[in-house]
Amino acid sequence: MTYRPLPLCVTVTNSAIEGLGLFAIENIPVGFEFGISHILDERFENGYIRTPLGGFINHSAEANCETVVDNDGFVRIKSVVEINVGDEITLRYNLYEVNRI
């Protein structure tokens, strides 16, 4: 297994929401798993290690993705609607409470 900080279907660019964001460069189906955004680890501030994927996802009240926490303490991002080329990848979250949505 190899680790990619970002899946090939997204890019980082300027966001109208906040700073930089993740944007689809190809159509993404419902249920697509983008990868690990956070790793639960109480030794770190706020209890998380954030990956590059987690660092670029912006908040939206009408998010197109959700978080899924697995038994190993990995927080993963999964699409909940079809995402079109050019759409920003978003989550509904509170800062450092991504696994409690």
XYZ file of C-alpha atoms in Angstrom:
101
model
C 0.000 0.000 0.000
C 1.301 3.469 -0.882
C 0.331 6.814 0.630
C -0.716 9.765 -1.526
C -1.365 13.034 0.338
C -4.147 13.917 -2.121
C -6.089 11.739 -4.559
C -5.410 12.321 -8.261
C -8.975 13.612 -8.840
C -8.445 16.851 -6.860
C -6.206 19.892 -6.874
C -5.519 22.695 -4.413
C -6.381 26.216 -5.531
C -7.880 29.489 -4.263
C -11.267 29.140 -2.595
C -14.137 31.623 -2.367
C -14.891 30.070 1.047
C -11.517 30.533 2.758
C -7.900 30.637 1.591
C -7.060 27.522 -0.371
C -9.424 24.629 -0.984
C -9.701 21.255 -2.702
C -11.366 21.202 -6.111
C -12.429 18.328 -8.350
C -10.481 18.011 -11.603
C -12.651 15.101 -12.710
C -16.202 13.994 -11.906
C -16.367 12.138 -8.588
C -19.111 9.593 -7.823
C -21.168 9.259 -4.633
C -19.314 7.158 -2.060
C -15.817 7.983 -3.315
C -13.262 7.797 -0.492
C -10.712 10.593 -0.714
C -8.457 9.168 1.987
C -7.378 9.970 5.526
C -7.862 13.551 6.723
C -7.008 13.138 10.421
C -5.479 10.543 12.699
C -6.785 10.468 16.241
C -3.869 10.735 18.676
C -4.321 12.306 22.117
C -0.608 13.115 22.359
C -1.130 16.013 19.933
C -2.874 19.337 20.434
C -6.616 18.906 19.908
C -6.134 15.128 19.746
C -5.402 14.939 16.016
C -2.658 14.672 13.469
C -3.970 16.406 10.346
C -2.929 15.186 6.917
C -2.614 17.434 3.832
C -6.087 16.258 2.787
C -7.569 17.507 6.065
C -5.706 20.781 5.814
C -7.350 21.956 2.603
C -11.010 20.952 3.041
C -13.226 23.942 3.795
C -16.478 24.039 5.752
C -19.878 24.354 4.098
C -23.381 24.090 5.544
C -24.230 22.289 2.280
C -21.227 19.952 2.250
C -20.683 17.391 -0.495
C -18.630 15.063 1.728
C -18.739 13.538 5.200
C -16.280 12.081 7.664
C -16.122 8.413 8.560
C -14.106 7.319 11.601
C -12.800 3.759 11.450
C -11.792 1.469 14.313
C -8.105 2.314 13.848
C -8.654 6.010 14.654
C -8.421 7.243 11.081
C -10.839 9.939 9.964
C -11.639 9.427 6.278
C -13.467 11.687 3.835
C -16.224 10.256 1.611
C -18.423 11.989 -0.979
C -22.169 12.014 -0.264
C -23.263 13.459 -3.624
C -21.860 13.426 -7.141
C -19.167 16.085 -7.420
C -18.547 17.732 -10.774
C -15.330 19.050 -12.279
C -14.619 22.452 -10.741
C -16.679 21.894 -7.566
C -14.981 22.537 -4.237
C -14.738 19.538 -1.903
C -16.387 20.534 1.397
C -17.319 19.168 4.811
C -19.662 20.365 7.512
C -17.428 20.570 10.574
C -16.371 22.438 13.660
C -12.659 23.065 13.983
C -11.060 19.971 15.546
C -14.354 18.149 15.881
C -14.431 16.471 12.458
C -15.177 13.063 13.952
C -18.117 14.306 16.022
C -20.318 15.556 13.171
